[in-house]
CSV table of C-alpha atoms and ligand atoms in Angstrom, one decimal:
chain,number,residue,atom,x,y,z
A,90,UNK,CA,42.2,-1.7,-3.9
A,91,UNK,CA,43.9,-0.2,-7.1
A,92,UNK,CA,47.6,-0.7,-5.7
A,93,UNK,CA,50.2,-1.5,-8.3
A,94,UNK,CA,51.6,-5.1,-8.1
A,95,UNK,CA,54.8,-3.8,-10.0
A,96,UNK,CA,56.7,-3.1,-6.9
A,97,UNK,CA,55.9,-6.5,-5.1
A,98,UNK,CA,56.7,-8.8,-8.1
A,99,UNK,CA,59.4,-10.0,-10.3
A,100,UNK,CA,61.9,-11.6,-7.9
A,101,UNK,CA,62.3,-15.3,-7.6
A,102,UNK,CA,61.5,-15.1,-3.9
A,103,UNK,CA,58.3,-13.3,-4.5
A,104,UNK,CA,57.4,-15.6,-7.2
A,105,UNK,CA,57.9,-18.6,-4.7
A,106,UNK,CA,56.1,-16.8,-2.2
A,107,UNK,CA,53.0,-16.4,-4.4
A,108,UNK,CA,53.0,-19.9,-5.5
A,109,UNK,CA,53.1,-21.0,-1.7
A,110,UNK,CA,50.0,-18.8,-1.2
A,111,UNK,CA,48.1,-19.9,-4.3
A,112,UNK,CA,48.6,-23.8,-3.1
A,113,UNK,CA,46.8,-23.1,0.0
A,114,UNK,CA,43.8,-21.4,-2.0
A,115,UNK,CA,44.8,-17.9,-0.8
A,116,UNK,CA,45.6,-14.7,-2.9
A,117,UNK,CA,47.6,-11.8,-2.1
A,118,UNK,CA,45.1,-8.8,-1.9
A,119,UNK,CA,47.6,-6.5,-3.4
A,120,UNK,CA,47.8,-8.6,-6.5
A,121,UNK,CA,44.2,-8.6,-7.2
A,122,UNK,CA,42.6,-6.3,-9.7
A,123,UNK,CA,39.9,-5.7,-6.9
A,124,UNK,CA,37.3,-3.0,-7.4
A,125,UNK,CA,39.1,-1.4,-10.2
A,126,UNK,CA,37.5,-3.7,-12.7
A,127,UNK,CA,35.0,-2.1,-15.0
A,128,UNK,CA,31.2,-3.3,-14.3
A,129,UNK,CA,30.1,-5.5,-17.4
A,130,UNK,CA,26.6,-4.2,-17.8
A,131,UNK,CA,26.5,-1.9,-21.0
A,132,UNK,CA,23.9,0.7,-21.7
A,133,UNK,CA,21.6,-1.2,-24.2
A,134,UNK,CA,18.2,-0.7,-26.2
A,135,UNK,CA,16.0,-3.6,-27.2
A,136,UNK,CA,13.4,-2.5,-30.1
A,137,UNK,CA,10.0,-3.9,-29.5
A,138,UNK,CA,9.5,-4.1,-33.4
A,139,UNK,CA,12.5,-6.8,-33.3
A,140,UNK,CA,11.1,-8.9,-30.6
A,141,UNK,CA,7.4,-8.9,-31.4
A,142,UNK,CA,7.4,-11.0,-34.6
A,143,UNK,CA,9.5,-13.6,-32.6
A,144,UNK,CA,7.1,-13.6,-29.8
A,145,UNK,CA,4.2,-14.3,-32.2
A,146,UNK,CA,6.3,-17.0,-33.9
A,147,UNK,CA,7.1,-18.6,-30.3
A,148,UNK,CA,3.4,-18.6,-29.7
A,149,UNK,CA,2.8,-20.7,-32.7
A,150,UNK,CA,5.9,-23.3,-32.4
A,151,UNK,CA,6.5,-23.5,-28.6
A,152,UNK,CA,3.9,-25.2,-26.6
A,153,UNK,CA,3.3,-23.4,-23.3
A,154,UNK,CA,3.3,-26.7,-21.5
A,155,UNK,CA,6.8,-27.3,-22.5
A,156,UNK,CA,8.1,-23.7,-21.9
A,157,UNK,CA,6.2,-23.2,-18.6
A,158,UNK,CA,6.6,-19.5,-19.3
A,159,UNK,CA,6.8,-18.5,-23.0
A,160,UNK,CA,9.4,-15.7,-22.7
A,161,UNK,CA,12.1,-14.1,-24.6
A,162,UNK,CA,15.0,-12.6,-22.6
A,163,UNK,CA,16.6,-9.4,-23.4
A,164,UNK,CA,20.2,-10.2,-22.8
A,165,UNK,CA,22.7,-7.4,-22.2
A,166,UNK,CA,25.7,-7.9,-24.6
A,167,UNK,CA,28.2,-6.8,-22.0
A,168,UNK,CA,27.5,-9.7,-19.7
A,169,UNK,CA,28.6,-13.2,-20.4
A,170,UNK,CA,25.4,-15.0,-19.2
A,171,UNK,CA,22.7,-14.9,-22.0
A,172,UNK,CA,19.8,-14.2,-19.7
A,173,UNK,CA,20.2,-10.9,-18.0
A,174,UNK,CA,19.4,-7.3,-18.7
A,175,UNK,CA,21.8,-5.9,-16.0
A,176,UNK,CA,23.8,-7.2,-13.4
A,177,UNK,CA,21.0,-7.6,-11.0
A,178,UNK,CA,17.8,-7.5,-13.1
A,179,UNK,CA,15.9,-9.6,-15.8
A,180,UNK,CA,13.8,-7.9,-18.5
A,181,UNK,CA,11.9,-10.4,-20.4
A,182,UNK,CA,8.9,-10.4,-22.6
A,183,UNK,CA,6.1,-13.0,-22.2
A,184,UNK,CA,3.4,-13.8,-24.5
A,185,UNK,CA,0.3,-15.9,-23.7
A,186,UNK,CA,-2.4,-17.0,-26.2
A,187,UNK,CA,-6.1,-17.4,-25.5
A,188,UNK,CA,-7.0,-20.4,-23.5
A,189,UNK,CA,-3.6,-21.0,-22.1
A,190,UNK,CA,-2.4,-21.3,-18.6
A,191,UNK,CA,1.1,-20.6,-17.5
A,192,UNK,CA,1.3,-23.1,-14.6
A,193,UNK,CA,1.6,-22.0,-10.9
A,194,UNK,CA,5.0,-21.8,-9.2
A,195,UNK,CA,6.7,-19.6,-6.6
A,196,UNK,CA,10.3,-18.4,-6.2
A,197,UNK,CA,12.3,-16.2,-3.8
A,198,UNK,CA,12.9,-13.9,-6.7
A,199,UNK,CA,10.5,-10.9,-7.0
A,200,UNK,CA,8.8,-10.3,-10.1
A,201,UNK,CA,6.6,-7.5,-11.7
A,202,UNK,CA,4.6,-7.1,-15.0
A,203,UNK,CA,4.1,-4.2,-17.1
A,204,UNK,CA,1.5,-4.8,-19.5
A,205,UNK,CA,2.3,-4.1,-23.2
A,206,UNK,CA,-0.6,-5.2,-25.1
A,207,UNK,CA,-3.8,-7.4,-25.2
A,208,UNK,CA,-6.5,-8.0,-22.7
A,209,UNK,CA,-8.4,-10.8,-20.9
A,210,UNK,CA,-5.2,-12.4,-19.1
A,211,UNK,CA,-4.9,-12.4,-15.5
A,212,UNK,CA,-2.2,-13.0,-12.9
A,213,UNK,CA,-3.2,-14.7,-9.8
A,214,UNK,CA,-1.1,-14.4,-6.7
A,215,UNK,CA,-1.8,-16.6,-3.8
A,216,UNK,CA,-5.5,-16.9,-4.8
A,217,UNK,CA,-6.3,-13.5,-5.8
A,218,UNK,CA,-6.8,-12.8,-9.6
A,219,UNK,CA,-6.3,-9.5,-11.3
A,220,UNK,CA,-7.1,-9.0,-14.9
A,221,UNK,CA,-4.5,-7.0,-16.7
A,222,UNK,CA,-4.6,-4.0,-19.2
A,223,UNK,CA,-2.0,-2.3,-21.0
A,224,UNK,CA,0.1,0.1,-18.8
A,225,UNK,CA,-0.9,-1.8,-15.7
A,226,UNK,CA,2.0,-2.5,-13.2
A,227,UNK,CA,1.3,-5.7,-11.4
A,228,UNK,CA,3.4,-7.2,-8.8
A,229,UNK,CA,4.1,-10.8,-7.8
A,230,UNK,CA,6.0,-10.7,-4.6
A,231,UNK,CA,8.6,-13.3,-3.8
A,232,UNK,CA,7.6,-16.8,-2.7
A,233,UNK,CA,3.8,-16.2,-3.7
A,234,UNK,CA,2.2,-18.7,-5.8
A,235,UNK,CA,1.5,-17.4,-9.2
A,236,UNK,CA,-0.1,-18.4,-12.5
A,237,UNK,CA,-1.1,-16.6,-15.5
A,238,UNK,CA,-4.1,-17.3,-17.8
A,239,UNK,CA,-5.5,-15.7,-20.7
A,240,UNK,CA,-9.4,-15.8,-21.0
A,241,UNK,CA,-9.6,-13.2,-23.5
A,242,UNK,CA,-9.6,-13.5,-27.4
A,243,UNK,CA,-6.1,-12.3,-28.4
A,244,UNK,CA,-2.5,-13.0,-27.5
A,245,UNK,CA,-1.3,-10.9,-24.6
A,246,UNK,CA,2.3,-9.6,-24.2
A,247,UNK,CA,4.0,-8.1,-21.1
A,248,UNK,CA,7.2,-7.1,-19.6
A,249,UNK,CA,8.5,-9.2,-16.9
A,250,UNK,CA,10.9,-7.6,-14.5
A,251,UNK,CA,12.7,-10.0,-12.0
A,252,UNK,CA,15.7,-9.8,-9.7
A,253,UNK,CA,16.9,-13.2,-10.4
A,254,UNK,CA,20.6,-12.3,-10.9
A,255,UNK,CA,20.7,-10.4,-7.5
A,256,UNK,CA,18.9,-13.4,-5.7
A,257,UNK,CA,21.5,-15.8,-7.3
A,258,UNK,CA,24.3,-13.9,-6.3
A,259,UNK,CA,23.1,-14.0,-3.0
A,260,UNK,CA,22.7,-17.9,-3.5
A,261,UNK,CA,19.0,-17.6,-2.3
A,262,UNK,CA,17.4,-18.5,-5.5
A,263,UNK,CA,14.8,-21.1,-4.5
A,264,UNK,CA,12.0,-22.3,-6.9
A,265,UNK,CA,9.0,-24.6,-6.3
A,266,UNK,CA,6.4,-26.0,-8.7
A,267,UNK,CA,2.9,-26.1,-7.6
A,268,UNK,CA,1.1,-29.5,-7.6
A,269,UNK,CA,-1.6,-28.3,-10.0
A,270,UNK,CA,-1.7,-26.1,-13.0
A,271,UNK,CA,-3.6,-23.4,-11.3
A,272,UNK,CA,-3.3,-22.4,-7.5
A,273,UNK,CA,-6.9,-22.4,-6.0
A,274,UNK,CA,-8.8,-19.0,-6.2
A,275,UNK,CA,-9.8,-18.1,-2.8
A,276,UNK,CA,-10.3,-14.4,-2.9
A,277,UNK,CA,-12.4,-12.2,-4.9
A,278,UNK,CA,-10.9,-10.7,-8.2
A,279,UNK,CA,-8.8,-7.5,-7.4
A,280,UNK,CA,-9.5,-7.7,-3.7
A,281,UNK,CA,-6.3,-6.0,-3.0
A,282,UNK,CA,-7.0,-3.2,-5.5
A,283,UNK,CA,-10.5,-2.6,-3.7
A,284,UNK,CA,-8.6,-2.8,-0.1
A,285,UNK,CA,-5.5,-0.6,-0.8
A,286,UNK,CA,-5.9,1.0,-4.2
A,287,UNK,CA,-7.4,4.2,-2.7
A,288,UNK,CA,-3.9,5.3,-1.6
A,289,UNK,CA,-4.0,7.0,1.7
A,290,UNK,CA,-6.9,5.0,3.3
A,291,UNK,CA,-6.0,1.9,5.1
A,292,UNK,CA,-8.5,-0.7,5.9
A,293,UNK,CA,-8.1,-1.1,9.5
A,294,UNK,CA,-9.3,-4.7,10.0
A,295,UNK,CA,-6.8,-6.3,7.4
A,296,UNK,CA,-3.6,-7.5,8.9
A,297,UNK,CA,-0.9,-7.7,6.2
A,298,UNK,CA,2.6,-8.7,7.7
A,299,UNK,CA,4.6,-9.2,4.7
A,300,UNK,CA,7.4,-7.0,3.5
A,301,UNK,CA,6.0,-6.5,0.0
A,302,UNK,CA,3.3,-4.2,-0.9
A,303,UNK,CA,-0.4,-5.9,-0.5
A,304,UNK,CA,-1.4,-4.3,-3.8
A,305,UNK,CA,-1.2,-6.6,-6.8
A,306,UNK,CA,-2.2,-4.3,-9.6
A,307,UNK,CA,-1.4,-0.6,-10.0
A,308,UNK,CA,-3.7,0.4,-12.6
A,309,UNK,CA,-2.5,2.6,-15.7
A,310,UNK,CA,-5.6,4.6,-15.8
A,311,UNK,CA,-5.0,5.8,-12.1
A,312,UNK,CA,-1.4,6.3,-12.7
A,313,UNK,CA,-1.6,8.3,-15.9
A,314,UNK,CA,-4.6,10.6,-14.3
A,315,UNK,CA,-2.2,11.3,-11.3
A,316,UNK,CA,0.9,12.2,-13.7
A,317,UNK,CA,-1.4,14.5,-15.6
A,318,UNK,CA,-2.7,16.1,-12.6
A,319,UNK,CA,0.8,16.7,-11.2
A,320,UNK,CA,2.0,17.9,-14.6
A,321,UNK,CA,-0.6,20.6,-14.7
A,322,UNK,CA,0.9,22.1,-11.5
A,323,UNK,CA,4.3,21.0,-11.1
A,324,UNK,CA,7.8,21.1,-13.0
A,325,UNK,CA,8.7,17.7,-11.7
A,326,UNK,CA,12.4,16.4,-11.2
A,327,UNK,CA,14.9,18.2,-13.4
A,328,UNK,CA,16.4,14.4,-14.1
A,329,UNK,CA,13.1,12.4,-14.4
A,330,UNK,CA,10.3,14.7,-15.4
A,331,UNK,CA,7.1,14.2,-13.5
A,332,UNK,CA,8.0,11.1,-11.9
A,333,UNK,CA,6.2,9.0,-9.3
A,334,UNK,CA,7.3,6.0,-7.3
A,335,UNK,CA,4.8,2.9,-7.0
A,336,UNK,CA,4.9,2.6,-3.3
A,337,UNK,CA,3.7,-0.1,-0.7
A,338,UNK,CA,0.6,2.0,0.5
A,339,UNK,CA,1.3,0.7,4.0
A,340,UNK,CA,4.9,1.8,4.5
A,341,UNK,CA,5.6,4.3,1.6
A,342,UNK,CA,8.5,2.1,0.8
A,343,UNK,CA,9.1,0.4,-2.5
A,344,UNK,CA,6.5,-1.8,-4.1
A,345,UNK,CA,8.8,-4.6,-4.0
A,346,UNK,CA,11.4,-4.9,-1.4
A,347,UNK,CA,14.3,-5.3,-4.0
A,348,UNK,CA,13.1,-3.4,-7.0
A,349,UNK,CA,12.0,0.3,-6.9
A,350,UNK,CA,9.4,1.0,-9.7
A,351,UNK,CA,8.5,4.3,-11.2
A,352,UNK,CA,6.4,6.0,-13.9
A,353,UNK,CA,7.6,9.1,-15.5
A,354,UNK,CA,5.8,11.6,-17.6
A,355,UNK,CA,8.1,13.5,-20.0
A,356,UNK,CA,6.8,16.6,-21.8
A,357,UNK,CA,7.5,17.0,-25.5
A,358,UNK,CA,10.4,19.1,-26.4
A,359,UNK,CA,12.0,19.2,-23.0
A,360,UNK,CA,15.3,18.0,-22.0
A,361,UNK,CA,15.9,16.7,-18.6
A,362,UNK,CA,19.3,17.3,-16.9
A,363,UNK,CA,21.9,14.7,-17.0
A,364,UNK,CA,22.8,12.9,-13.7
A,365,UNK,CA,24.0,9.5,-12.5
A,366,UNK,CA,23.4,7.3,-9.5
A,367,UNK,CA,24.3,3.9,-8.2
A,368,UNK,CA,21.6,1.4,-9.1
A,369,UNK,CA,21.0,-0.1,-12.6
A,370,UNK,CA,17.7,0.9,-14.1
A,371,UNK,CA,15.5,-0.7,-16.7
A,372,UNK,CA,13.3,1.6,-18.6
A,373,UNK,CA,10.1,0.6,-20.7
A,374,UNK,CA,8.4,3.1,-22.9
A,375,UNK,CA,4.8,2.7,-22.1
A,376,UNK,CA,3.9,5.4,-24.5
A,377,UNK,CA,5.5,8.1,-26.7
A,378,UNK,CA,8.8,8.4,-28.3
A,379,UNK,CA,12.1,10.3,-28.0
A,380,UNK,CA,15.6,9.7,-27.0
A,381,UNK,CA,18.1,9.2,-23.9
A,382,UNK,CA,21.7,10.0,-23.8
A,383,UNK,CA,23.2,7.3,-21.8
A,384,UNK,CA,27.0,7.5,-21.4
A,385,UNK,CA,27.4,10.0,-24.1
A,386,UNK,CA,25.5,8.0,-26.7
A,387,UNK,CA,21.9,8.8,-28.1
A,388,UNK,CA,19.3,6.0,-27.9
A,389,UNK,CA,16.3,6.5,-29.9
A,390,UNK,CA,13.2,5.0,-28.3
A,391,UNK,CA,9.8,4.3,-29.4
A,392,UNK,CA,6.6,3.0,-27.8
A,393,UNK,CA,7.1,-0.4,-26.3
A,394,UNK,CA,10.8,-0.4,-26.6
A,395,UNK,CA,13.0,-1.4,-23.4
A,396,UNK,CA,16.6,0.0,-22.5
A,397,UNK,CA,18.9,-0.3,-19.5
A,398,UNK,CA,21.1,2.4,-17.9
A,399,UNK,CA,23.7,0.8,-15.9
A,400,UNK,CA,24.7,1.8,-12.5
A,401,UNK,CA,26.7,5.1,-12.4
A,402,UNK,CA,26.1,5.9,-15.9
A,403,UNK,CA,25.2,9.5,-16.9
A,404,UNK,CA,21.7,9.7,-18.5
A,405,UNK,CA,19.2,12.4,-19.6
A,406,UNK,CA,16.1,12.2,-21.5
A,407,UNK,CA,14.3,14.1,-24.4
A,408,UNK,CA,10.7,13.3,-25.3
A,409,UNK,CA,9.7,14.2,-28.9
A,410,UNK,CA,6.0,13.3,-28.0
A,411,UNK,CA,4.5,13.2,-24.4
A,412,UNK,CA,5.9,10.0,-23.2
A,413,UNK,CA,5.4,7.9,-20.0
A,414,UNK,CA,8.5,5.7,-19.2
A,415,UNK,CA,8.2,3.0,-16.7
A,416,UNK,CA,11.3,1.9,-14.9
A,417,UNK,CA,12.5,-0.5,-12.2
A,418,UNK,CA,15.9,-0.3,-10.4
A,419,UNK,CA,17.8,-2.3,-7.9
A,420,UNK,CA,18.2,1.2,-5.9
A,421,UNK,CA,15.7,-0.4,-3.4
A,422,UNK,CA,18.4,-2.6,-2.4
A,423,UNK,CA,21.0,0.0,-2.2
A,424,UNK,CA,19.1,2.6,-0.3
A,425,UNK,CA,18.8,0.9,3.2
A,426,UNK,CA,22.5,0.1,3.2
A,427,UNK,CA,23.8,3.4,2.3
A,428,UNK,CA,25.0,2.2,-1.2
A,429,UNK,CA,22.9,4.9,-3.1
A,430,UNK,CA,24.9,7.9,-4.4
A,431,UNK,CA,23.7,10.4,-6.9
A,432,UNK,CA,25.3,13.4,-8.7
A,433,UNK,CA,24.3,15.9,-11.1
A,434,UNK,CA,26.4,16.9,-14.2
A,435,UNK,CA,27.6,20.3,-13.4
A,436,UNK,CA,29.6,21.1,-16.6
A,437,UNK,CA,28.2,21.9,-20.0
A,438,UNK,CA,24.8,23.2,-18.6
A,439,UNK,CA,24.0,19.8,-17.2
A,440,UNK,CA,24.0,18.1,-20.4
A,441,UNK,CA,26.5,15.4,-21.7
A,442,UNK,CA,28.8,15.8,-24.7
A,443,UNK,CA,27.3,13.6,-27.4
A,444,UNK,CA,29.8,11.2,-28.9
A,445,UNK,CA,27.7,9.2,-31.1
A,446,UNK,CA,24.7,7.2,-31.8
A,447,UNK,CA,23.7,3.7,-30.2
A,448,UNK,CA,24.4,0.7,-32.5
A,449,UNK,CA,23.3,-2.7,-31.8
A,450,UNK,CA,26.3,-4.7,-30.6
A,451,UNK,CA,27.3,-8.2,-32.1
A,452,UNK,CA,26.2,-11.1,-30.2
A,453,UNK,CA,29.1,-11.9,-27.9
A,454,UNK,CA,30.4,-15.7,-27.0
A,455,UNK,CA,28.6,-16.7,-24.0
A,456,UNK,CA,28.6,-19.7,-21.8
A,457,UNK,CA,25.4,-21.7,-22.0
A,458,UNK,CA,22.7,-20.9,-19.4
A,459,UNK,CA,22.9,-23.0,-16.5
B,832,LIG,O1,5.9,-15.2,-15.1
B,832,LIG,O2,6.3,-16.3,-13.4
B,832,LIG,O3,10.0,-13.9,-17.4
B,832,LIG,O4,8.8,-17.1,-13.3
B,832,LIG,C1,10.7,-15.4,-15.8
B,832,LIG,C2,10.5,-16.2,-14.8
B,832,LIG,C3,8.4,-14.8,-15.9
B,832,LIG,C4,6.7,-15.8,-14.4
B,832,LIG,C5,9.6,-14.9,-16.4
B,832,LIG,C6,9.1,-16.3,-14.2
B,832,LIG,C7,8.0,-15.7,-14.9
B,833,LIG,FE1,7.3,-16.8,-11.8
C-alpha cells in the first residue's frame, strides 16, 4: 500500500474523521506507510579479531554461573534492538573454559553451532553428547534440552545461530531451565552420527517423528571432503560456488525447520555472479579470505569473520584463497509459504557497480534489551 495520502487529508472534515477513527483504536489503511517502509537490516561485517580478545576477557571476568551462556552478540546497527544480527536471526559468539558447564535449558527457538576454535567441549542434546571440532555444524533442535561442557584443556569458541527474533515475532518464544546443571546422559556419544551420518542409509528400526533433523553433528571433515570431491568435477552454482545444504537425512529438507544451512567452497580468483533473494543470510568464514560485494559495497573478510546479507540485497563473492563459507538463512521459513523469490543481476555482466568500501557504522541509540 503506497498510496499517497495527500488527496485524502487537509480538510477540517477529514481531520475530524481521522481523529474519530484514532479514538476507537483504528487507523485508515490509506494513511499508513504500509509495506513501503525500508527494512532495517543493514549489510554488516563483524571482525573476529575485534571480538576474540573480548571473549577471552569475558572468560576471565564473567563467571559462567552468572551468565548461563557466556556469549557476545553481534548486533546489526540498522536494528534498534541490541541483540540481533538480522530481522529474524541471531549470530552470537560463545566461549567456554576448561571444566565449565553451561547449564541445561530448552527453548522453542532453534539453535545451531559452527565451531570456531578449540576442542574438548561437547554439546549434549536430549541425553546425547557430541564432542565438537572446528568447522563442525551442530544442531540444537527446538525444545530439546541442551547443555555444553568443556572437558578439554583450552577455551573453546563457537558461533551460535538462533531464530529468536523470528520466534519472538510470532510470540512463541518459550524458555525453560532444567532442574539440574546437566541433563542425564542416556545415549552413547554421537549415536545420531552413527545412525544417520552415512547420508543415504536409513536405519530401519529407529523411529524419528520430530520435524527436525535427527543428526546432531555434521562433521567438518566429511563436509570438506564432499565439497572437494564435487569441486573436482563440477562448476557449482554461479552465485554460491560449490555449495551444499546441510539436510535432514530423513526428508532431504532443511537441517532445522526454520533455518536453512549451507557450506560453500569458493575457488581462489573466481568471481561469483550477483543475485538477490528474499531471506536474510548470515555468513561465517570457516576458512580462507576474500571479499563480498553486498548492496554495492565491498566487504573484505578473513577467516572466522561473520557477515550478514539482508533479504533482497544484491550480493556476490570473490575468494582470494580457497574459502569455505558457512551460512544460515531464514529461507527455510519462506520456501514452504511461497515467499522465496530470487533473481540474477542481468546488467554489467552480472556484477554490481561498486560504490565504496564497507566502513564500520557508529553504534546507534538503542533501547535496552528486554
Ligand atoms: O548455547 O544454549 O548464544 O540458549 C543464545 C541462547 C546460546 C545456548 C546463545 C542460547 C544459547
Ligand atoms: Fe540454548
